[in-house]
Short mmCIF file of C-alpha atoms in Angstrom, two decimals:
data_model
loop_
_atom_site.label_atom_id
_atom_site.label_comp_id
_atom_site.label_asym_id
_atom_site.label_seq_id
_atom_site.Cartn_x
_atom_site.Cartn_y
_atom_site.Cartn_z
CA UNK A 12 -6.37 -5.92 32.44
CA UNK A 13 -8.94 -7.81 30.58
CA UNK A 14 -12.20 -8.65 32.20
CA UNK A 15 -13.31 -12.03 33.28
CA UNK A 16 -16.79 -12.09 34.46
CA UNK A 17 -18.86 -14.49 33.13
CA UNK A 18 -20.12 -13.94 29.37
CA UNK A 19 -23.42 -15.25 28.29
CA UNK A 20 -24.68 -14.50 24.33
CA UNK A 21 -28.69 -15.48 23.66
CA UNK A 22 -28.75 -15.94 19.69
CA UNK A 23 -30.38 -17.76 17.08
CA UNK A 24 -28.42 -19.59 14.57
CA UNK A 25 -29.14 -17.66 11.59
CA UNK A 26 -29.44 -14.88 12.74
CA UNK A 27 -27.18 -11.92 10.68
CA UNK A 28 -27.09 -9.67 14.05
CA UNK A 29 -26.32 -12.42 16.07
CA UNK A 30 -23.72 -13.45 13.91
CA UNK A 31 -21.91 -9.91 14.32
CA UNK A 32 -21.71 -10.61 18.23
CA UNK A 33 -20.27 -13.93 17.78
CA UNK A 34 -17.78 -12.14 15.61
CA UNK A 35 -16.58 -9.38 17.87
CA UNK A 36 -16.33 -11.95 20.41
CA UNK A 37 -13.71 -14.53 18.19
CA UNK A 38 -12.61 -11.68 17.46
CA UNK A 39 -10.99 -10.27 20.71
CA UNK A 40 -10.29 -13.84 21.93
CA UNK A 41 -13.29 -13.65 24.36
CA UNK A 42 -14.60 -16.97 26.10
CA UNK A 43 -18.34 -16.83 26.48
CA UNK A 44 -20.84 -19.29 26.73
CA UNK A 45 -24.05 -19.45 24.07
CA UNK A 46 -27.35 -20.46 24.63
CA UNK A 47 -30.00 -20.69 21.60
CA UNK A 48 -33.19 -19.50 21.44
CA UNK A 49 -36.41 -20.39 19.83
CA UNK A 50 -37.61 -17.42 18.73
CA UNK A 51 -41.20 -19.16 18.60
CA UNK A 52 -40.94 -20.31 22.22
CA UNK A 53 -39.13 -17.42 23.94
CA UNK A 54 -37.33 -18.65 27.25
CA UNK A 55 -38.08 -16.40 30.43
CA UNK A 56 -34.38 -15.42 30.51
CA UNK A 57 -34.48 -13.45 27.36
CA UNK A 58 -38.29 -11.96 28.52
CA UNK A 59 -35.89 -10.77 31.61
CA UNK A 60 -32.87 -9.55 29.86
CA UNK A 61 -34.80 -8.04 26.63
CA UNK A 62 -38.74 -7.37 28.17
CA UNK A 63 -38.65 -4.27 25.63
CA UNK A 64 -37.80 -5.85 22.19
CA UNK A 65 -37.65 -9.75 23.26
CA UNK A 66 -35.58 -10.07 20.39
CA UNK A 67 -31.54 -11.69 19.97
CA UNK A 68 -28.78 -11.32 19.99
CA UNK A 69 -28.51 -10.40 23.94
CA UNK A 70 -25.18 -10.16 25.74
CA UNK A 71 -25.01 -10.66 29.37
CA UNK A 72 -21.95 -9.67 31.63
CA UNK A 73 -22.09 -9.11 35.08
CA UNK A 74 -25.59 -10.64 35.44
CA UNK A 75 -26.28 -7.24 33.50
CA UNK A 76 -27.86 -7.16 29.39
CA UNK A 77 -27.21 -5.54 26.48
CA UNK A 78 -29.33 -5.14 23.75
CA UNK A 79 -29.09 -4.27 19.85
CA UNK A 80 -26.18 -5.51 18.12
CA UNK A 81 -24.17 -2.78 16.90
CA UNK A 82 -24.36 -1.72 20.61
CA UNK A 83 -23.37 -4.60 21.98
CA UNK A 84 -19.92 -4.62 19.18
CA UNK A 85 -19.51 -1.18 20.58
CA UNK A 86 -19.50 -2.48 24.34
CA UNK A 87 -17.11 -4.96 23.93
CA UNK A 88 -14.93 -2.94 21.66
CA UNK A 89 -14.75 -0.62 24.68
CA UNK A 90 -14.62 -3.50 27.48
CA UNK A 91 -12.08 -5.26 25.54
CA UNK A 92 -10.32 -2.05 24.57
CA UNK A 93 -6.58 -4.09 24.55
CA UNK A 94 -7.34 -6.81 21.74
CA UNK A 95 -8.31 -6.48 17.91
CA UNK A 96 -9.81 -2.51 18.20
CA UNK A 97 -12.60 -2.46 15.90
CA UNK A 98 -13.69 1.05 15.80
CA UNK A 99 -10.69 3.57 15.26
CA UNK A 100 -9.41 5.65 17.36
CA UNK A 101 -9.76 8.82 15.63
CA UNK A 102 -13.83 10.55 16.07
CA UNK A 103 -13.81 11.13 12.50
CA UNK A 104 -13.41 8.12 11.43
CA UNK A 105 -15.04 6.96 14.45
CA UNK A 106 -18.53 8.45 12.92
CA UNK A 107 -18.16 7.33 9.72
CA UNK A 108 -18.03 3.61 10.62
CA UNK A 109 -21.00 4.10 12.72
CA UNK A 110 -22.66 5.83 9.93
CA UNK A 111 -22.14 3.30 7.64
CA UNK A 112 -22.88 0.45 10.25
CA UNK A 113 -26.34 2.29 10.28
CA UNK A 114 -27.14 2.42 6.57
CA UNK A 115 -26.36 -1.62 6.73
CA UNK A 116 -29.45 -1.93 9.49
CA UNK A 117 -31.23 0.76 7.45
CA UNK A 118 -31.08 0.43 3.74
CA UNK A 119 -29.33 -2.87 3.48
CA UNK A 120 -30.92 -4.73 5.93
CA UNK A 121 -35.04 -3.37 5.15
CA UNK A 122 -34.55 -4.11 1.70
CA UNK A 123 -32.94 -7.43 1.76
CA UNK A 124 -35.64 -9.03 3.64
CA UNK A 125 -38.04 -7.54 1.32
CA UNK A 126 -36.32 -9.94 -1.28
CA UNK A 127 -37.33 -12.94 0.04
CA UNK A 128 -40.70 -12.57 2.12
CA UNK A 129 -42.36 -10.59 -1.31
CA UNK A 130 -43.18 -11.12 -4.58
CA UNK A 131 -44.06 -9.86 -7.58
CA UNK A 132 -43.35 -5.85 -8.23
CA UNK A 133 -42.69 -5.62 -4.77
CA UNK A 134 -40.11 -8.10 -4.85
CA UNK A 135 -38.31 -6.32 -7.64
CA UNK A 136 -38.14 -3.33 -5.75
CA UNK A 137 -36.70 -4.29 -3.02
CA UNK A 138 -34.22 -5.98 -5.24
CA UNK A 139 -33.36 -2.68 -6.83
CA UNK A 140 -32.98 -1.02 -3.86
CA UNK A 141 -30.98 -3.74 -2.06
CA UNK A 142 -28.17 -4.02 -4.96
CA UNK A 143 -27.91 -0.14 -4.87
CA UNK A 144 -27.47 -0.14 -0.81
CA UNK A 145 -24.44 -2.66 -1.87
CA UNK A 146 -23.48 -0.53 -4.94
CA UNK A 147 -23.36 2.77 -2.04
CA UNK A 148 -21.29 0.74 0.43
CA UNK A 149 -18.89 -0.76 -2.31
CA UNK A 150 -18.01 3.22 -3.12
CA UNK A 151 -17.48 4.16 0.46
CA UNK A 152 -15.01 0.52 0.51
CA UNK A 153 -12.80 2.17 -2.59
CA UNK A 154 -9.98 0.34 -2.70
CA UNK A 155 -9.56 -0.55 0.86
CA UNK A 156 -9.17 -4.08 1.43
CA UNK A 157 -11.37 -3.77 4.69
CA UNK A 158 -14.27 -0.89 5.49
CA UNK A 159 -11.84 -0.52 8.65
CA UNK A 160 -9.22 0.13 5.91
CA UNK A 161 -6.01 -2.37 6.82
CA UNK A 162 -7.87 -3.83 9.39
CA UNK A 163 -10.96 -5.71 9.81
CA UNK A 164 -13.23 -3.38 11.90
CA UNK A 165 -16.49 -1.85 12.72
CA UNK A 166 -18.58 -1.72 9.54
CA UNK A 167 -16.97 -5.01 8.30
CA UNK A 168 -17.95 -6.95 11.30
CA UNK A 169 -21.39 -5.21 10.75
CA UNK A 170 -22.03 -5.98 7.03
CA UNK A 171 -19.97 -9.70 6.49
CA UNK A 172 -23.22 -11.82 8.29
CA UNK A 173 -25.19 -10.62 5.52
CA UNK A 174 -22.86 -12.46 3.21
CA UNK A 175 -24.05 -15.91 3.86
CA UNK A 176 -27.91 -14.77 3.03
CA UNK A 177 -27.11 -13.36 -0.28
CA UNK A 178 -27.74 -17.25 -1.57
CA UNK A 179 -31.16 -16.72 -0.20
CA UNK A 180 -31.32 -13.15 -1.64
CA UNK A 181 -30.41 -14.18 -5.11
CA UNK A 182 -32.70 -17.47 -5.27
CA UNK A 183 -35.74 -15.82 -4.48
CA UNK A 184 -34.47 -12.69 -6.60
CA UNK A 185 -33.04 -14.52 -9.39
CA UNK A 186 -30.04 -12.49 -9.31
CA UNK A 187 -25.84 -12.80 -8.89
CA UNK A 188 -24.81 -10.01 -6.32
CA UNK A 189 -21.45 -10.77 -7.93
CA UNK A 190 -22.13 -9.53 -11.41
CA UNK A 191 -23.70 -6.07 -9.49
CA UNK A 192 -21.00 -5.83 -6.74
CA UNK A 193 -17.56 -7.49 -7.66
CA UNK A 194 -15.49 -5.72 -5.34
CA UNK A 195 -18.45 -6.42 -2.36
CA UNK A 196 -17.75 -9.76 -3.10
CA UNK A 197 -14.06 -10.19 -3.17
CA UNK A 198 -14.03 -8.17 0.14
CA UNK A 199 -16.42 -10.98 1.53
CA UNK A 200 -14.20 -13.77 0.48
CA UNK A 201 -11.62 -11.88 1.79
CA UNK A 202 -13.19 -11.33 5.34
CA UNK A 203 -13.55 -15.12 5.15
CA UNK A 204 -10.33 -15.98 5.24
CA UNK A 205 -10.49 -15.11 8.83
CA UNK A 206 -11.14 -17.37 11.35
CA UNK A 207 -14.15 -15.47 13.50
CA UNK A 208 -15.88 -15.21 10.37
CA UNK A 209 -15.92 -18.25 8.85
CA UNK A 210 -16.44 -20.19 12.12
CA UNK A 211 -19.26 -18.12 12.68
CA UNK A 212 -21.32 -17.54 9.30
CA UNK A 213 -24.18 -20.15 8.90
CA UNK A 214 -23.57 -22.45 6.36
CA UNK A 215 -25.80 -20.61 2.90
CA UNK A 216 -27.40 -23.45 1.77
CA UNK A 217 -28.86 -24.63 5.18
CA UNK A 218 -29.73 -21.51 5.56
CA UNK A 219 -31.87 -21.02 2.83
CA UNK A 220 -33.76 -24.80 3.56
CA UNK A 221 -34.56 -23.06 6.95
CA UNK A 222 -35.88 -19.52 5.25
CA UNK A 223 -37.96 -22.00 2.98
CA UNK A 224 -39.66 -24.05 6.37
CA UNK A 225 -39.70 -20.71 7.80
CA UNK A 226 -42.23 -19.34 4.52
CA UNK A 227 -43.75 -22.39 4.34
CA UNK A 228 -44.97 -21.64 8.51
CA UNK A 229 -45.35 -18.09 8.50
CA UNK A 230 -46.18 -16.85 5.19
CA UNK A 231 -48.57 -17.86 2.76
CA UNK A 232 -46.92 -18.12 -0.16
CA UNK B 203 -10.82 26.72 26.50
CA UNK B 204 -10.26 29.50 23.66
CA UNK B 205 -8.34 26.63 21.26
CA UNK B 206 -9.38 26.67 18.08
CA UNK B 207 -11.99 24.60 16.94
CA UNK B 208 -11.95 24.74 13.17
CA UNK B 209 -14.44 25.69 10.99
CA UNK B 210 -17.68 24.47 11.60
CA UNK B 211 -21.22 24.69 9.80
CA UNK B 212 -24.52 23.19 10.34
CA UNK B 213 -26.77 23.03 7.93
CA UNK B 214 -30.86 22.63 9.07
CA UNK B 215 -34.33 23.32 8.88
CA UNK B 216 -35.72 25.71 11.53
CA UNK B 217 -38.32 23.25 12.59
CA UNK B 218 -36.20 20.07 12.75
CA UNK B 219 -36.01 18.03 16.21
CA UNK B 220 -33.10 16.26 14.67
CA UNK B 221 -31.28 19.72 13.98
CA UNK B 222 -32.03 21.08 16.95
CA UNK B 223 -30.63 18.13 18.87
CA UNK B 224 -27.15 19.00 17.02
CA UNK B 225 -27.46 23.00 18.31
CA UNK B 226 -28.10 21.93 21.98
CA UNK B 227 -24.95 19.89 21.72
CA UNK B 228 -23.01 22.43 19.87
CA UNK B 229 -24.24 24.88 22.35
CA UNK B 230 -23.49 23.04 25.70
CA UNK B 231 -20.36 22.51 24.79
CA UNK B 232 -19.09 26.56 23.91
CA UNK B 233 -18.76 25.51 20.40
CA UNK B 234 -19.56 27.88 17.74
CA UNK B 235 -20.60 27.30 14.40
CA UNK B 236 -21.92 29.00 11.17
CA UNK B 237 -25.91 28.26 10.52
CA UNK B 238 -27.35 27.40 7.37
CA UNK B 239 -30.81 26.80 6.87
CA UNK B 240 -31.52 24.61 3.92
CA UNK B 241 -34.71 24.76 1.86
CA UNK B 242 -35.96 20.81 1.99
CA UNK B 243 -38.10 21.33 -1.55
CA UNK B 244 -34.79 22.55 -3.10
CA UNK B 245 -31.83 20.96 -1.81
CA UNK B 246 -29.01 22.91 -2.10
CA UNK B 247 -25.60 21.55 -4.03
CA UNK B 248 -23.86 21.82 -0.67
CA UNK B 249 -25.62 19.53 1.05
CA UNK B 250 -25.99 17.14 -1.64
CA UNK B 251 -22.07 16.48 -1.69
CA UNK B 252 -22.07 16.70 2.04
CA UNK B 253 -25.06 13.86 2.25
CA UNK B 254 -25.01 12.11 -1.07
CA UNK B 255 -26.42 8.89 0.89
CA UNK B 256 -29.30 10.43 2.48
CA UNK B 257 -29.58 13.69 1.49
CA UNK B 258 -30.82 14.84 4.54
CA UNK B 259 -30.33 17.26 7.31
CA UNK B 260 -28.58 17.67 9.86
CA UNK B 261 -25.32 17.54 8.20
CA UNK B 262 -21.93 18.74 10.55
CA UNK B 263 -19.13 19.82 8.10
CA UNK B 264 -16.47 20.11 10.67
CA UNK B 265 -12.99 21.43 8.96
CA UNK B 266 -15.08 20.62 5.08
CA UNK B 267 -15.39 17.14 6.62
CA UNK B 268 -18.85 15.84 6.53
CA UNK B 269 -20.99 13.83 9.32
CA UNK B 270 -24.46 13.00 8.63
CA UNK B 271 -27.04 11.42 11.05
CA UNK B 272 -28.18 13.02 14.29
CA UNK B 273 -27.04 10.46 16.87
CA UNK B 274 -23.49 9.51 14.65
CA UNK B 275 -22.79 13.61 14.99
CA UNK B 276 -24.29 13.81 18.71
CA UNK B 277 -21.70 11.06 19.39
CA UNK B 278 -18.90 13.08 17.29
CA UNK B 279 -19.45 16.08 18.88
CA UNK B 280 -18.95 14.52 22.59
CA UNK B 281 -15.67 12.51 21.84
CA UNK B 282 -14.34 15.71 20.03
CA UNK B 283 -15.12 18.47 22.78
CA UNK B 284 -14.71 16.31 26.35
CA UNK B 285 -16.15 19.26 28.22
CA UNK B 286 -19.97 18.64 29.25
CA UNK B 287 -19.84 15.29 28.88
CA UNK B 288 -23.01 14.13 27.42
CA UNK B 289 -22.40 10.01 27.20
CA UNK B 290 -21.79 8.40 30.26
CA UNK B 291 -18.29 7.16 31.19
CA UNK B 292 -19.31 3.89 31.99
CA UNK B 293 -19.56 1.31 28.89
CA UNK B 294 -22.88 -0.55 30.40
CA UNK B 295 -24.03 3.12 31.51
CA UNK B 296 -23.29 3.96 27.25
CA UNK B 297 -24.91 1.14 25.97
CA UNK B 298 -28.29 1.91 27.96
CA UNK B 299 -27.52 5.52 26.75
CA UNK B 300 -27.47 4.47 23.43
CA UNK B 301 -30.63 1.84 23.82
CA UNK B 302 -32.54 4.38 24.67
CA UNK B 303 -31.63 6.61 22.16
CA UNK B 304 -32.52 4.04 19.46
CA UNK B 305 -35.58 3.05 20.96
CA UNK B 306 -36.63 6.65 20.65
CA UNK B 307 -36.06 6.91 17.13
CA UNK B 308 -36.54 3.49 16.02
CA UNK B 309 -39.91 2.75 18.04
CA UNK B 310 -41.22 6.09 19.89
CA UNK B 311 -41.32 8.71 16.80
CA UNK B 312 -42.57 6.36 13.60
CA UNK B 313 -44.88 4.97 16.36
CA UNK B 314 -46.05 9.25 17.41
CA UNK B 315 -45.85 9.56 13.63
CA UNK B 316 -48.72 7.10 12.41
CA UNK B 317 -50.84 8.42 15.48
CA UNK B 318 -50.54 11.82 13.77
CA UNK B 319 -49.92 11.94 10.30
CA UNK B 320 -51.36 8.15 9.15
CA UNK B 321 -54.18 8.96 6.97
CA UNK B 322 -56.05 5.83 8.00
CA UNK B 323 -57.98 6.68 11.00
CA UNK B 324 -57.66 3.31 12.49
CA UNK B 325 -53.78 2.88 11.85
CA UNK B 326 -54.07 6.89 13.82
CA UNK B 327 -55.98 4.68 16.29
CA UNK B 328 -53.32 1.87 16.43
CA UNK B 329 -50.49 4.39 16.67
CA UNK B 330 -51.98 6.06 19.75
CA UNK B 331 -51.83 2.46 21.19
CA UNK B 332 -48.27 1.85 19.81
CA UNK B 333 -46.64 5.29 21.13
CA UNK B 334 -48.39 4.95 24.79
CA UNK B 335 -46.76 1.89 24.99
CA UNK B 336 -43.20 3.13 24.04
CA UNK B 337 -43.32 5.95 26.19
CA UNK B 338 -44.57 3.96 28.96
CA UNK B 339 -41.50 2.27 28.32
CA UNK B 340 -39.41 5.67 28.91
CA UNK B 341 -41.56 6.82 31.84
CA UNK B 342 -40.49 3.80 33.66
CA UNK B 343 -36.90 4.31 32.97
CA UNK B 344 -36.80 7.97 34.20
CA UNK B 345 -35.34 8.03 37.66
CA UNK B 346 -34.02 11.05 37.98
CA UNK B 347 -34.01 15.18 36.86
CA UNK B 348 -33.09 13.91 33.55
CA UNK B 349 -32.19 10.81 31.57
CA UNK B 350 -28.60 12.10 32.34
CA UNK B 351 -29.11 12.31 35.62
CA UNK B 352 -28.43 15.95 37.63
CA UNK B 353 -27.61 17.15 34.10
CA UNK B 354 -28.99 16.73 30.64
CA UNK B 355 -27.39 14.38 28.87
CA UNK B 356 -27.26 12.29 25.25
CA UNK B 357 -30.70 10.44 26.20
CA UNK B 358 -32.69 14.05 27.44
CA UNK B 359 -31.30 15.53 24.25
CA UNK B 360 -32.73 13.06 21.42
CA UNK B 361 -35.97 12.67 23.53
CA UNK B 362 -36.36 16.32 23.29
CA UNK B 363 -38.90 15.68 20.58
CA UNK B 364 -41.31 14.33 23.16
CA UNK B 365 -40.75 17.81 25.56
CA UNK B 366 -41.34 19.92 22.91
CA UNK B 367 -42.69 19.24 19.22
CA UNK B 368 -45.14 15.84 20.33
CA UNK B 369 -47.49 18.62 22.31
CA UNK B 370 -47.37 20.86 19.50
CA UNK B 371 -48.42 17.97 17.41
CA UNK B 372 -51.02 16.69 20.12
CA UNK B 373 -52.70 20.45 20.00
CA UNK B 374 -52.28 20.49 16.16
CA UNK B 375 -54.17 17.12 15.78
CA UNK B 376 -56.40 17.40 18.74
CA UNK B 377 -54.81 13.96 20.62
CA UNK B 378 -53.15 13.49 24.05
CA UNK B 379 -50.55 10.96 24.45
CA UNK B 380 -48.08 12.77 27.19
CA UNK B 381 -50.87 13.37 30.17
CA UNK B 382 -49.28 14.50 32.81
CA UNK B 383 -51.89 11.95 34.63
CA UNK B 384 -50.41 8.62 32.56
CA UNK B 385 -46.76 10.20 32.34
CA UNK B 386 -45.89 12.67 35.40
CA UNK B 387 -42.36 11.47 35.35
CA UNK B 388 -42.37 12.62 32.00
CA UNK B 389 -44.27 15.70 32.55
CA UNK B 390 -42.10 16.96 34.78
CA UNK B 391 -38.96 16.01 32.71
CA UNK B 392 -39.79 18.03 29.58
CA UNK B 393 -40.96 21.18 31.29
CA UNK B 394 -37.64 20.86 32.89
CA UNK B 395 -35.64 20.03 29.66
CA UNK B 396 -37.43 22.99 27.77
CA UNK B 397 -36.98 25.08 30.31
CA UNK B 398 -33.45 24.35 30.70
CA UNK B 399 -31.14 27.74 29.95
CA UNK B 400 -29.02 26.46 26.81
CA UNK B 401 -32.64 24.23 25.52
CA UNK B 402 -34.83 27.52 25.39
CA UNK B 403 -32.38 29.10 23.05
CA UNK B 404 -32.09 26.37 20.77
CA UNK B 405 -35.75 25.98 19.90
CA UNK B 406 -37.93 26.50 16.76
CA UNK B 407 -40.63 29.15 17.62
CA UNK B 408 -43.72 27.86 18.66
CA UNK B 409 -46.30 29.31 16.85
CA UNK B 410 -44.91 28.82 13.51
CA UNK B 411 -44.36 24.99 14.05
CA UNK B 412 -47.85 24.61 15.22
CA UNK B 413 -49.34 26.30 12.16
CA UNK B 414 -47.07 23.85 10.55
CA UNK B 415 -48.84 21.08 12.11
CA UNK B 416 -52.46 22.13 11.62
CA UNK B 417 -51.95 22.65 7.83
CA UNK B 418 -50.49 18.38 7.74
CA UNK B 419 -53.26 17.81 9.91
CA UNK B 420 -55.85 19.25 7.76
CA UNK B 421 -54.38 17.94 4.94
CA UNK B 422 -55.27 14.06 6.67
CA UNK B 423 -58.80 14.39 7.88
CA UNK B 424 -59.21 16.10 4.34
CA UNK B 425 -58.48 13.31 2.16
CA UNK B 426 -60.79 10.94 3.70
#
């Protein structure tokens, strides 16, 4: 019995957390109506929804929100239990995606946006540690053709956003994740084949003009 | 329910809130397990296979298979023993649970931790500010016994840190953050949640963690 109430996402367009919402969603076939925020200019629905973090993505179903992206994925994969299951069934395997889901928003995700908002030593750091975040999750992929292993799941719906940054990454960086991380990247191009991720990944190059408008507002460069 | 459960070892520091949070779990639930205490300045091999990526404790090796993270094995050890449920049923009731578990370790604790151990005095200032805030946040949000309601659940567990090692730190470092005057909700909730039968067992000893405390805290104000 799937559930019909009224589905409302809050996201902005590049965002890589956002992006693994919109994903779920295709996903499991759900129909759900976006609204875009300006992160600058924060509307009073998203102060209501998210007063503590006033941050995106937000879900909202039954008038009710959800907050934080890998717990929202996890909500829907349980709402939507009947469709696409993203996290397996079995708890060991259960923990390990969510471990690895959380060393994306710790290691990958710190380090990556250390590439492109410092410079200098720093800069090269974060670099460093970035491609050897990649380097740990490419050895937990193996040969698998997903992270879910046959199936597109969990940690593959939380990692594959990133993929359409890495142009931004390796501009500012002046680096080829490719030449680092083969395999990372021929499981990207593979989870691109798919539909819900390639309708939903921002396009790299405008994203990068927007990270550069963004730096040129916001940072001093 | 006598089945068996498989092998199962913890390995932990004595004075770790994240360790302890694992034992609680373990121990509302019947489940025994083997202890062993690691020695953080010289990791054993053992748990360097068993955490390779973080290399950090708590690590669950549950039939030689390893889980590392506190809230990935908090959520392991509820979906594999169903008794004592410790998530809610519900999946918006879950999400909240898990919001607020997050927001405890992502925003409460590094906020408690520059108020303590920064060895700016300002950013010590600025992390007073930064943790009253969060736990204002929390105060609000208790409406009953416990996070879990009646019962202590996933959300009383992980805040556990604030009933129990944030006053030692507070008399260690000579701060206040949980007043019983700013927080009573709070107050209330972690004499209740270290009082609690299966949480008093599953505690590092007191005086040892505070001397533990005053010796960081020393360490600080020295180096100004």
């Amino acid at each position: 019995m799937e559930d019909k109430a009224k589905v409302i996402l809050l996201g902005s367009p590049f965002s890589m957390f956002m992006m693994r919402v919109k994903i779920a969603l295709a996903e499991k076939g759900i129909k759900y109506e976006y609204m875009e925020e300006d992160l600058t200019n924060k509307s009073p629905l998203l102060q209501e929804m998210n007063p503590i973090h006033q941050k995106i993505p937000v879900l909202i179903h039954h008038g009710r929100p959800i907050c934080e992206s890998l717990i929202i994925v996890e909500y829907i994969d349980m709402v939507w239990q009947n469709n696409a299951p993203l996290l397996p069934s079995d708890p060991y395997h259960r923990a390990q995606a969510r471990f690895w889901a959380d060393f994306v928003d710790q290691k990958v995700y710190h380090s990556s946006k250390r590439v492109w908002t410092s410079k200098g030593e720093e800069r090269e750091v974060a670099k460093k540690d970035f491609l050897e975040s990649l380097k740990q999750l490419e050895e937990f992929l193996g040969e698998k053709p997903y992270f879910g292993g046959d199936i597109f799941g969990f940690v593959d719906v939380a990692l594959i956003p990133f993929y359409c940054w890495f142009y931004t990454y390796e501009t500012f960086g002046i680096f080829k994740v490719e030449e680092e991380c083969p395999k990372l990247i021929s499981w990207a191009k593979r989870c691109m084949q798919k539909k819900s991720v390639s309708e939903t990944l921002a396009d790299e190059k405008e994203l990068y003009e927007s990270v550069l408008e963004y730096k040129k507002k916001f940072i001093l460069d | 329910m006598a089945e068996n459960n498989g092998e199962i070892k913890l390995f932990g520091v004595l004075g770790s809130p994240f360790v302890r949070r694992v034992q609680i779990a373990l121990k509302l639930k019947g489940v025994e397990y083997t202890y062993v205490e690691e020695d953080l300045k010289n990791k054993s091999d053992l748990l360097l296979k068993y955490n390779p990526v973080h290399k950090k404790v708590p690590v669950l090796v549950h039939n030689g298979k390893p889980l590392a993270e506190s809230l990935v094995i908090l959520e392991y050890i509820d979906e594999t023993w169903g008794n004592h449920p410790l998530l809610p049923q519900q999946p918006y009731e879950r999400a909240l649970a898990r919001f607020w578990s997050r927001f405890i370790d992502d925003k409460c604790l590094p906020a408690i931790s520059k108020a303590a151990w920064n060895v700016e005095k300002e950013e010590r200032e600025k992390g007073i500010e930064e943790s009253s805030e969060a736990i204002q946040f929390l105060e609000n949000e208790l409406k009953h016994k416990f996070f879990g309601g009646e019962n202590i659940g996933f959300v009383d567990i992980v805040a556990g840190f604030l009933a129990f090692w944030l006053p030692v730190i507070e008399e260690a470092s000579g701060f206040t953050l949980l007043s019983s005057e700013k927080f009573p909700k709070l107050h209330k909730w972690s004499e209740e949640f270290i009082n609690h039968p299966v949480v008093k067992e599953n505690l590092p000893p007191r005086e040892r963690l505070l001397g533990f405390f005053k010796a960081r805290h020393a360490s600080i104000t020295a180096s100004k």
